Amino acid sequence: MANITKKVSWSSRGDESGGGERTPLLNGSEEVRYTRQLSGDGGMFHIGRLSTVDLEEDMTSDEDAGCPKEIPHNEKLLSLKYESLDYDNSENQLFLEEERRMSFLGFKCLEISRWVICGLIGFLTGLIACCIDIAVENLAGVKYFVVKQNIEKFTEVGGLSISLILWAVLNAAFVMVGAIIVAFFEPGAAGSGIPQIKCYLNGVKIPRVVRLKTLVVKVCGVICSVAGGLAVGKEGPMIHSGAVVAAGVSQGRSTSLKKDFKIFEYFRRDTEKRDFVSAGAAAGVSAAFGAPVGGVLFSLEEGASFWNQMLTWRIFFASMISTFTLNFFLSIYNKKPGDLSSPGLINFGRFESDSVAYNLYEIPLFIVMGAAGGLLGALFNILNYWLTIFRIRYVHRPCLQVMEAMLVGAVTATVSFAMIYFSNDCQPLGPDQSEDYPLQLFCADGEYNSMATAFFNTPERSVRSLFHNPPGSYNPLTLSLFTLTYFFLACWTYGLTVSAGVFIPSLLIGAAWGRLFGILLASITPDGSIWADPGKYALIGAAAQLGGIVRMTLSLTVIMVEATGNVTYGLPIMLVLLTAKIVGDYFVEGLYDIHIKLQSVPFLHLEAPATSHWLTAREVMSAPVTCFNRIEKVGTIVDVLSNTSTNHNGFPVVVPVAASDDMGKVCGLILRSQLIVLLKHKVFVELARSRLTQRKLQLKDFRDAYPRFPPIQSIHVSQDERECMMDLTEFMNPTPYTVPQETSLPRVFKLFRALGLRHLVVVDSENRVVGLVTRKDLARYHLGKHGLEEMQLAQT
Amino acid sequence: MANITKKVSWSSRGDESGGGERTPLLNGSEEVRYTRQLSGDGGMFHIGRLSTVDLEEDMTSDEDAGCPKEIPHNEKLLSLKYESLDYDNSENQLFLEEERRMSFLGFKCLEISRWVICGLIGFLTGLIACCIDIAVENLAGVKYFVVKQNIEKFTEVGGLSISLILWAVLNAAFVMVGAIIVAFFEPGAAGSGIPQIKCYLNGVKIPRVVRLKTLVVKVCGVICSVAGGLAVGKEGPMIHSGAVVAAGVSQGRSTSLKKDFKIFEYFRRDTEKRDFVSAGAAAGVSAAFGAPVGGVLFSLEEGASFWNQMLTWRIFFASMISTFTLNFFLSIYNKKPGDLSSPGLINFGRFESDSVAYNLYEIPLFIVMGAAGGLLGALFNILNYWLTIFRIRYVHRPCLQVMEAMLVGAVTATVSFAMIYFSNDCQPLGPDQSEDYPLQLFCADGEYNSMATAFFNTPERSVRSLFHNPPGSYNPLTLSLFTLTYFFLACWTYGLTVSAGVFIPSLLIGAAWGRLFGILLASITPDGSIWADPGKYALIGAAAQLGGIVRMTLSLTVIMVEATGNVTYGLPIMLVLLTAKIVGDYFVEGLYDIHIKLQSVPFLHLEAPATSHWLTAREVMSAPVTCFNRIEKVGTIVDVLSNTSTNHNGFPVVVPVAASDDMGKVCGLILRSQLIVLLKHKVFVELARSRLTQRKLQLKDFRDAYPRFPPIQSIHVSQDERECMMDLTEFMNPTPYTVPQETSLPRVFKLFRALGLRHLVVVDSENRVVGLVTRKDLARYHLGKHGLEEMQLAQT
């Protein structure tokens, strides 16, 4: 098979599909003997392409998967290395037989197990959140205690530089541990994981994203990086953790641990697994922010295309259980069992709903803040984009990554220390002692350093102080300096090879400048009383900044509302997020989308680009297509699957038209994974005849192989077996969705997206295969500044 | 055409489709000359059927539409009188040309106008809610004031029967006005409107449901019935009102008022209109309960099949604006401008989140309450079902309906009076004076009659008292009697020919027995302190009862949580609603579903029945199908459209297979409404040749006719014109979705539902039309107690 690739021209298309290129066909070359038809315009050829195979689970690249050095640093490319998930059930005979055999009671049992799984997902996610919280609390507590002692010791006698060094070293040490496990053991656990989960829910199989190892590294990593004092939050990673828990629990086995509990076997396919992963992500959001409804909406916003009521209800159940579990265990940990007042990792604290929460004439001010948030968010994203490009080019070796992370940890400590040291914003220590580690430093007795509230604290606590500390707790200079430094620190930090989220730093930056805005407003208005509460502006600022960076809308509004526990702020928060999104989108995309684009993921947006009606399936599809006959020679199949230059994943099955030299009519669709299983079990016509007693292949065999189907190279097919025939009838999907060639792109897109398809067969009026539309074919088109743009496809 | 119907056998299928029956075909009968093919198994025949045409906008039945007497009282039937909505764009050449002409800026403008419309919808819905609230408040205020004066006058001197009569007469008078406008002017405005909106969002065109007249009658009707003291709420009708507002605003014209503002013309089609109606329904929920997120989820739960992020965000915007508008105007009305603390019509009041809101061991109790709610809800639904059957049989004349409503009004007053009269539950009048109309009656000075708090009040206030009055405000006997009487009153009231909702009465019943449960619990436990707050149990009971009756789940949880303003109760409310649904569903369906079924609406559920995998498109489809040629004779088209026995709405367009006697291959799909417009404008091939300068038919012509396309009878086609030809190429949808015959029902269902289809063409392997699947074909199958059941289709 190797020689075929040399004969044909290079093409960059059609990894997912059986589609080839559009160059003139190679008539009659002997290498294409395994395709059905050798001549004729538009005939079904298999055209090899000069490209490197990049099977997801390919053992050689396993260790590097997800490692930034593979990222082509050009957001105008779409990588072909990502496989898609099959959200459309392959309704082959085996499947239909199983479904038909199943009784009504059987379906009820399945439904009940789905609920049980969702409960488990919620419970475990809540538990993990609880562990992270307690671990961070204690580690950070010890760290701040030691440093505080040290600072207090040296404040009197001088030599605070020793304290600085102690702090920096402690930070760097924590960060080092966190960075090492991520960089060396599981690079997929880097960052917040939200982009990866977005991709997964969108239908792209990001390698190793829902593995147990990723979860372990993620959890340990986030504990280290938060305890290490980085400008990061532990909320984003919760979403990823929830998703991994869901993917694990729902399959009833762990491939990594080689343990199969023989339960939930029915759920071992992409469709079902995705549903549970949505629930897991929602449970993660719910545990992170105490926002079960926000979690559901997050999952829907990111993942759902087809609304399924029962699924949504289960997702909500998982979210509820998750926040309840976290709340319950935290209440026990805090020795107040039954006190269900901390539903999330971050708790904005109670915004007392005074009768006049805000006034109508404040809304324009909020909108201005939203615009400011959009601008600052865009700036953040652009800076981070450049930084990420830099990192991809120059900081791609694990040890360099670890060193960069340690550097950031030490610099964070140094900058914080300098800020605190040079600040002279002393505030009287209130009787309620809301500060956990009040630093007196050079303040008078009974006073504390206000800058230290912001810097010498976990970010969650700082956010809460900015929201709730009484007016006058911070002076404007402190806030401006804090905003400035924290902005750049957070920007530098995001994208480090540590496991950490960007939610909390964004909130913190926004809360700081929001509070500043409130203070300034109160000072320039004659009657300051109505602007009395800078905490309100801190909240709006936090929303604006977060919205400007991540550009989430509906779910973020609900998350913020749930986290504040006050519905009254719903409208302003929504307006602010909307403004931030509109303003920010004018300059640059959201942070997660930038990172998704930088990885060249073929991400399908919710709708086709508005101005794409002039494109039809004919222009969009990959053609010609590699097809198989209903009864196909094993050798042909092996050759097609082994062809490393194409790596197709779906193949239409055709029946020849009797008295005609024409192409065959489509009668089914079969997947690479199914063929692999068939080859592995040697389901050949000849063998079936000779060994009549042979066990019939069952759906179970496909499920056992899921999701890590072996590569074709690992399956040995002897020369004799190559001459055998394989009957695909029973295993192919006999009713693949098809569209005529004239179908417009938006129509194709809608069908594709609504049904979660992976392959869509394009047929002519005679029902003959003329092309295949895959995710990449659709993801290529997007709206740029100057109208519709087409992205290139790349093999890496 | 009339004689054809006599020749063929009766069939009850295929109103929506071009599908006919499966009886042996009529070969060669002259009446079928307009179909393409006269012989052959499975050929495309037009088979007339003995049925009465029932065009939605048919003038003869206009006044009666929606009138209960048309309801076939058998829930095993599906009526063919309902048309479906076209949620799948007909992407014909005209449409594509328009889309392709439109610039990127044009799409932006469209998007902006969508937002503006949603803002308007929210604003107007909020305004209507505000008007209703103020009107009810004042009318009920006057009524209770007068009655109270009267009672106080006669308490001393005796002769309270005069007070009773006064009260009863006042009630009956209000109710009479409300019932008369509904019964005589717009029967479609009866009830809460939620079943109708559910149907609309599901894709069924319920006659006259989104008309201006319906809105006016609905608003006036609900004011009268609430002021009339019926056991009803004003919340359900708000959802309907919001939907009508949306349908009106989005079209930029009022057909009733014959006023066309020439704006928003792009939105004059089912797809866009539905989106706005979802927003309107959400805005209604939002205004009713102050629950914007709940509103969004309600719309999604009831309407959405395909998740659209931008749409959801717009829906949320409309909801927010709606609750804000209501809040804002109410704050002005209450002379506290800027006080945004009453976001909805019903306000549960603030549940103070004590540190211990509920304990883990209370959850089983909540679940028991949920089960009780499910049981009571099922009882309510069964009683109401019988009552509705009775009403359909015997109370279908408008004057009878008015009299029944007046009777209920008077009985409500009498029962209430009796309960208050015989109650001896006197409570001390607190200093905070939370009662608006405290009735002293026979109580000592400084005390008030506790039964009167529940009965002598608008239901909203009663709910609030039950939630928040301090422990001891009610004695158990009062609560039991109240629950009992109100249960039967509410059950009798729902389904009266008045405009009113069932939410508040359900909440009230539940709150009463929930509070009773709490009191009993406190009395039997040794340490009563932890059960101290019966208000909590009132809340849970209210949720249980409401859930047991309406069986909404996700959205109802969120609505309840938002209305209480306390996220902590999320989990118990969810568990309670879930339990109530499971228990209730065991006995009978939800109240709305019962009423939908009683109207024989072909309602599509979210998923195909679980055990339907053995059915394929071949079994489900209607066949044979009436098809047209690309270029078809006008006479043929007119005959097909005029055939009152079939009343098909969609017709596949076929091209004949050249050298074969076979059926044609599908090349498009055209709708009745499109053909009507073509006939009206006489778009005939011959005319086009003779009058070359004639204006080309544009999309605008179709939009102008939308949605009240004239019936075929009103279009005059001369005998000469009958011989002309019509070229359908430009107007048909050239890329209808098709499926092979072997496709399983769940797969067909998924495609149908996800894309919001109205017609799905079933083809054979040669792409020839063999059948057509419509909403009715799919809605016929449902899961009964004994597995899959098939419903019959009826012409009425």
PDB file of C-alpha atoms in Angstrom, chain B residues 180-352:
ATOM      1  CA  ILE B 180     -69.365  36.249  28.726  1.00  0.00           C
ATOM      2  CA  ILE B 181     -66.440  37.811  26.906  1.00  0.00           C
ATOM      3  CA  VAL B 182     -64.697  34.459  26.768  1.00  0.00           C
ATOM      4  CA  ALA B 183     -67.684  32.330  25.817  1.00  0.00           C
ATOM      5  CA  PHE B 184     -69.184  34.657  23.263  1.00  0.00           C
ATOM      6  CA  PHE B 185     -66.269  36.581  21.848  1.00  0.00           C
ATOM      7  CA  GLU B 186     -63.196  34.388  21.971  1.00  0.00           C
ATOM      8  CA  PRO B 187     -63.473  30.856  23.325  1.00  0.00           C
ATOM      9  CA  GLY B 188     -59.770  30.432  22.608  1.00  0.00           C
ATOM     10  CA  ALA B 189     -59.020  32.648  25.577  1.00  0.00           C
ATOM     11  CA  ALA B 190     -60.497  30.150  28.044  1.00  0.00           C
ATOM     12  CA  GLY B 191     -58.324  28.498  30.627  1.00  0.00           C
ATOM     13  CA  SER B 192     -54.718  29.239  31.340  1.00  0.00           C
ATOM     14  CA  GLY B 193     -53.577  29.053  27.753  1.00  0.00           C
ATOM     15  CA  ILE B 194     -50.587  26.993  28.735  1.00  0.00           C
ATOM     16  CA  PRO B 195     -51.775  23.849  26.885  1.00  0.00           C
ATOM     17  CA  GLN B 196     -52.317  25.933  23.766  1.00  0.00           C
ATOM     18  CA  ILE B 197     -48.887  27.529  23.988  1.00  0.00           C
ATOM     19  CA  LYS B 198     -47.343  24.139  24.610  1.00  0.00           C
ATOM     20  CA  CYS B 199     -48.991  22.925  21.420  1.00  0.00           C
ATOM     21  CA  TYR B 200     -47.905  25.960  19.466  1.00  0.00           C
ATOM     22  CA  LEU B 201     -44.311  25.616  20.557  1.00  0.00           C
ATOM     23  CA  ASN B 202     -44.548  21.914  19.789  1.00  0.00           C
ATOM     24  CA  GLY B 203     -45.449  22.830  16.233  1.00  0.00           C
ATOM     25  CA  VAL B 204     -49.235  22.548  16.132  1.00  0.00           C
ATOM     26  CA  LYS B 205     -51.214  25.466  14.816  1.00  0.00           C
ATOM     27  CA  ILE B 206     -54.016  25.889  17.313  1.00  0.00           C
ATOM     28  CA  PRO B 207     -56.604  28.129  15.665  1.00  0.00           C
ATOM     29  CA  ARG B 208     -56.691  31.741  16.787  1.00  0.00           C
ATOM     30  CA  VAL B 209     -54.301  31.181  19.622  1.00  0.00           C
ATOM     31  CA  VAL B 210     -51.980  34.105  18.972  1.00  0.00           C
ATOM     32  CA  ARG B 211     -54.479  36.730  17.861  1.00  0.00           C
ATOM     33  CA  LEU B 212     -54.899  40.211  19.231  1.00  0.00           C
ATOM     34  CA  LYS B 213     -58.537  39.575  20.103  1.00  0.00           C
ATOM     35  CA  THR B 214     -57.515  36.570  22.160  1.00  0.00           C
ATOM     36  CA  LEU B 215     -55.101  38.731  24.072  1.00  0.00           C
ATOM     37  CA  VAL B 216     -57.667  41.414  24.857  1.00  0.00           C
ATOM     38  CA  VAL B 217     -60.252  38.900  25.994  1.00  0.00           C
ATOM     39  CA  LYS B 218     -57.636  37.002  27.967  1.00  0.00           C
ATOM     40  CA  VAL B 219     -56.485  40.062  29.866  1.00  0.00           C
ATOM     41  CA  CYS B 220     -59.983  41.327  30.643  1.00  0.00           C
ATOM     42  CA  GLY B 221     -61.154  37.821  31.443  1.00  0.00           C
ATOM     43  CA  VAL B 222     -58.414  37.107  33.919  1.00  0.00           C
ATOM     44  CA  ILE B 223     -59.000  40.397  35.714  1.00  0.00           C
ATOM     45  CA  CYS B 224     -62.671  39.531  36.082  1.00  0.00           C
ATOM     46  CA  SER B 225     -62.175  35.986  37.223  1.00  0.00           C
ATOM     47  CA  VAL B 226     -59.538  36.825  39.829  1.00  0.00           C
ATOM     48  CA  ALA B 227     -61.499  39.815  41.067  1.00  0.00           C
ATOM     49  CA  GLY B 228     -64.530  37.546  41.070  1.00  0.00           C
ATOM     50  CA  GLY B 229     -62.928  35.495  43.784  1.00  0.00           C
ATOM     51  CA  LEU B 230     -62.663  32.260  41.841  1.00  0.00           C
ATOM     52  CA  ALA B 231     -60.046  29.764  42.901  1.00  0.00           C
ATOM     53  CA  VAL B 232     -57.772  30.820  40.087  1.00  0.00           C
ATOM     54  CA  GLY B 233     -54.521  32.614  39.489  1.00  0.00           C
ATOM     55  CA  LYS B 234     -53.478  35.275  37.024  1.00  0.00           C
ATOM     56  CA  GLU B 235     -50.101  33.658  36.305  1.00  0.00           C
ATOM     57  CA  GLY B 236     -50.929  31.057  33.656  1.00  0.00           C
ATOM     58  CA  PRO B 237     -52.695  33.562  31.407  1.00  0.00           C
ATOM     59  CA  MET B 238     -49.593  35.751  31.515  1.00  0.00           C
ATOM     60  CA  ILE B 239     -47.721  33.090  29.589  1.00  0.00           C
ATOM     61  CA  HIS B 240     -50.378  33.088  26.908  1.00  0.00           C
ATOM     62  CA  SER B 241     -50.453  36.891  26.875  1.00  0.00           C
ATOM     63  CA  GLY B 242     -46.707  37.072  26.425  1.00  0.00           C
ATOM     64  CA  ALA B 243     -46.921  34.657  23.531  1.00  0.00           C
ATOM     65  CA  VAL B 244     -49.618  36.702  21.777  1.00  0.00           C
ATOM     66  CA  VAL B 245     -47.650  39.892  22.286  1.00  0.00           C
ATOM     67  CA  ALA B 246     -44.636  38.211  20.750  1.00  0.00           C
ATOM     68  CA  ALA B 247     -46.551  36.886  17.768  1.00  0.00           C
ATOM     69  CA  GLY B 248     -47.979  40.328  17.169  1.00  0.00           C
ATOM     70  CA  VAL B 249     -44.894  42.469  17.653  1.00  0.00           C
ATOM     71  CA  SER B 250     -42.611  40.232  15.647  1.00  0.00           C
ATOM     72  CA  GLN B 251     -44.782  40.421  12.543  1.00  0.00           C
ATOM     73  CA  GLY B 252     -44.785  44.198  12.443  1.00  0.00           C
ATOM     74  CA  ARG B 253     -48.475  44.267  11.619  1.00  0.00           C
ATOM     75  CA  SER B 254     -51.856  43.318  12.896  1.00  0.00           C
ATOM     76  CA  THR B 255     -54.072  41.366  10.566  1.00  0.00           C
ATOM     77  CA  SER B 256     -57.043  41.973  12.829  1.00  0.00           C
ATOM     78  CA  LEU B 257     -56.572  45.719  12.838  1.00  0.00           C
ATOM     79  CA  LYS B 258     -55.587  45.687   9.153  1.00  0.00           C
ATOM     80  CA  LYS B 259     -52.494  47.697   9.995  1.00  0.00           C
ATOM     81  CA  ASP B 260     -49.155  46.888   8.411  1.00  0.00           C
ATOM     82  CA  PHE B 261     -46.164  48.815   9.706  1.00  0.00           C
ATOM     83  CA  LYS B 262     -43.990  47.426   6.902  1.00  0.00           C
ATOM     84  CA  ILE B 263     -41.345  46.400   9.356  1.00  0.00           C
ATOM     85  CA  PHE B 264     -39.976  43.065  10.392  1.00  0.00           C
ATOM     86  CA  GLU B 265     -41.187  41.553   7.125  1.00  0.00           C
ATOM     87  CA  TYR B 266     -38.320  39.094   7.177  1.00  0.00           C
ATOM     88  CA  PHE B 267     -39.831  37.472  10.245  1.00  0.00           C
ATOM     89  CA  ARG B 268     -43.099  36.584   8.588  1.00  0.00           C
ATOM     90  CA  ARG B 269     -42.689  32.846   8.584  1.00  0.00           C
ATOM     91  CA  ASP B 270     -43.256  30.071  11.067  1.00  0.00           C
ATOM     92  CA  THR B 271     -39.606  29.538  11.971  1.00  0.00           C
ATOM     93  CA  GLU B 272     -38.980  33.081  13.061  1.00  0.00           C
ATOM     94  CA  LYS B 273     -42.391  33.574  14.579  1.00  0.00           C
ATOM     95  CA  ARG B 274     -42.002  30.507  16.750  1.00  0.00           C
ATOM     96  CA  ASP B 275     -38.724  31.832  18.096  1.00  0.00           C
ATOM     97  CA  PHE B 276     -40.405  35.035  19.158  1.00  0.00           C
ATOM     98  CA  VAL B 277     -43.362  33.212  20.634  1.00  0.00           C
ATOM     99  CA  SER B 278     -40.922  31.243  22.805  1.00  0.00           C
ATOM    100  CA  ALA B 279     -39.487  34.531  23.966  1.00  0.00           C
ATOM    101  CA  GLY B 280     -42.980  35.818  24.682  1.00  0.00           C
ATOM    102  CA  ALA B 281     -43.915  32.766  26.711  1.00  0.00           C
ATOM    103  CA  ALA B 282     -40.705  33.103  28.679  1.00  0.00           C
ATOM    104  CA  ALA B 283     -41.374  36.775  29.265  1.00  0.00           C
ATOM    105  CA  GLY B 284     -44.826  35.808  30.522  1.00  0.00           C
ATOM    106  CA  VAL B 285     -43.436  33.306  33.011  1.00  0.00           C
ATOM    107  CA  SER B 286     -40.856  35.833  34.035  1.00  0.00           C
ATOM    108  CA  ALA B 287     -43.453  38.503  34.719  1.00  0.00           C
ATOM    109  CA  ALA B 288     -45.749  36.048  36.467  1.00  0.00           C
ATOM    110  CA  PHE B 289     -43.219  34.635  38.894  1.00  0.00           C
ATOM    111  CA  GLY B 290     -40.333  37.081  38.748  1.00  0.00           C
ATOM    112  CA  ALA B 291     -38.366  34.173  37.377  1.00  0.00           C
ATOM    113  CA  PRO B 292     -36.440  35.093  34.233  1.00  0.00           C
ATOM    114  CA  VAL B 293     -34.300  31.960  34.235  1.00  0.00           C
ATOM    115  CA  GLY B 294     -37.344  29.847  34.965  1.00  0.00           C
ATOM    116  CA  GLY B 295     -39.018  31.489  31.995  1.00  0.00           C
ATOM    117  CA  VAL B 296     -36.180  30.582  29.693  1.00  0.00           C
ATOM    118  CA  LEU B 297     -36.225  27.014  30.927  1.00  0.00           C
ATOM    119  CA  PHE B 298     -39.993  26.843  30.559  1.00  0.00           C
ATOM    120  CA  SER B 299     -39.702  27.865  26.929  1.00  0.00           C
ATOM    121  CA  LEU B 300     -36.952  25.388  26.339  1.00  0.00           C
ATOM    122  CA  GLU B 301     -38.719  22.578  28.165  1.00  0.00           C
ATOM    123  CA  GLU B 302     -41.917  23.101  26.244  1.00  0.00           C
ATOM    124  CA  GLY B 303     -40.741  24.342  22.934  1.00  0.00           C
ATOM    125  CA  ALA B 304     -37.188  23.877  21.974  1.00  0.00           C
ATOM    126  CA  SER B 305     -35.972  20.891  20.155  1.00  0.00           C
ATOM    127  CA  PHE B 306     -32.950  22.455  18.576  1.00  0.00           C
ATOM    128  CA  TRP B 307     -30.838  24.455  20.979  1.00  0.00           C
ATOM    129  CA  ASN B 308     -29.907  27.806  19.601  1.00  0.00           C
ATOM    130  CA  GLN B 309     -27.609  29.854  21.735  1.00  0.00           C
ATOM    131  CA  MET B 310     -28.398  33.276  20.355  1.00  0.00           C
ATOM    132  CA  LEU B 311     -32.100  32.560  20.562  1.00  0.00           C
ATOM    133  CA  THR B 312     -31.811  31.455  24.159  1.00  0.00           C
ATOM    134  CA  TRP B 313     -29.930  34.581  24.985  1.00  0.00           C
ATOM    135  CA  ARG B 314     -32.623  36.700  23.357  1.00  0.00           C
ATOM    136  CA  ILE B 315     -35.307  34.790  25.249  1.00  0.00           C
ATOM    137  CA  PHE B 316     -33.437  35.541  28.421  1.00  0.00           C
ATOM    138  CA  PHE B 317     -33.240  39.193  27.466  1.00  0.00           C
ATOM    139  CA  ALA B 318     -36.992  39.371  26.907  1.00  0.00           C
ATOM    140  CA  SER B 319     -37.550  37.691  30.271  1.00  0.00           C
ATOM    141  CA  MET B 320     -35.275  40.073  32.072  1.00  0.00           C
ATOM    142  CA  ILE B 321     -36.850  43.125  30.498  1.00  0.00           C
ATOM    143  CA  SER B 322     -40.277  41.792  31.319  1.00  0.00           C
ATOM    144  CA  THR B 323     -39.651  41.266  35.017  1.00  0.00           C
ATOM    145  CA  PHE B 324     -37.781  44.547  35.193  1.00  0.00           C
ATOM    146  CA  THR B 325     -40.611  46.460  33.537  1.00  0.00           C
ATOM    147  CA  LEU B 326     -43.188  44.943  35.849  1.00  0.00           C
ATOM    148  CA  ASN B 327     -41.016  45.671  38.831  1.00  0.00           C
ATOM    149  CA  PHE B 328     -40.323  49.208  37.753  1.00  0.00           C
ATOM    150  CA  PHE B 329     -43.919  50.187  37.088  1.00  0.00           C
ATOM    151  CA  LEU B 330     -45.161  48.469  40.208  1.00  0.00           C
ATOM    152  CA  SER B 331     -42.589  50.360  42.223  1.00  0.00           C
ATOM    153  CA  ILE B 332     -43.907  53.618  40.792  1.00  0.00           C
ATOM    154  CA  TYR B 333     -47.474  52.526  41.437  1.00  0.00           C
ATOM    155  CA  ASN B 334     -46.574  51.635  44.999  1.00  0.00           C
ATOM    156  CA  LYS B 335     -44.961  55.076  45.337  1.00  0.00           C
ATOM    157  CA  LYS B 336     -41.561  53.585  46.030  1.00  0.00           C
ATOM    158  CA  PRO B 337     -39.841  54.226  42.684  1.00  0.00           C
ATOM    159  CA  GLY B 338     -36.677  52.214  42.303  1.00  0.00           C
ATOM    160  CA  ASP B 339     -37.699  49.571  44.789  1.00  0.00           C
ATOM    161  CA  LEU B 340     -37.145  46.494  42.686  1.00  0.00           C
ATOM    162  CA  SER B 341     -38.371  43.968  45.177  1.00  0.00           C
ATOM    163  CA  SER B 342     -41.529  42.754  43.456  1.00  0.00           C
ATOM    164  CA  PRO B 343     -40.259  41.148  40.281  1.00  0.00           C
ATOM    165  CA  GLY B 344     -43.332  39.031  39.632  1.00  0.00           C
ATOM    166  CA  LEU B 345     -47.089  38.927  39.939  1.00  0.00           C
ATOM    167  CA  ILE B 346     -46.738  36.368  42.654  1.00  0.00           C
ATOM    168  CA  ASN B 347     -44.039  36.889  45.170  1.00  0.00           C
ATOM    169  CA  PHE B 348     -43.385  34.186  47.697  1.00  0.00           C
ATOM    170  CA  GLY B 349     -41.762  36.686  49.981  1.00  0.00           C
ATOM    171  CA  ARG B 350     -38.314  36.302  51.328  1.00  0.00           C
ATOM    172  CA  PHE B 351     -37.450  32.985  52.910  1.00  0.00           C
ATOM    173  CA  GLU B 352     -34.781  34.046  55.321  1.00  0.00           C
TER     174      GLU B 352
END
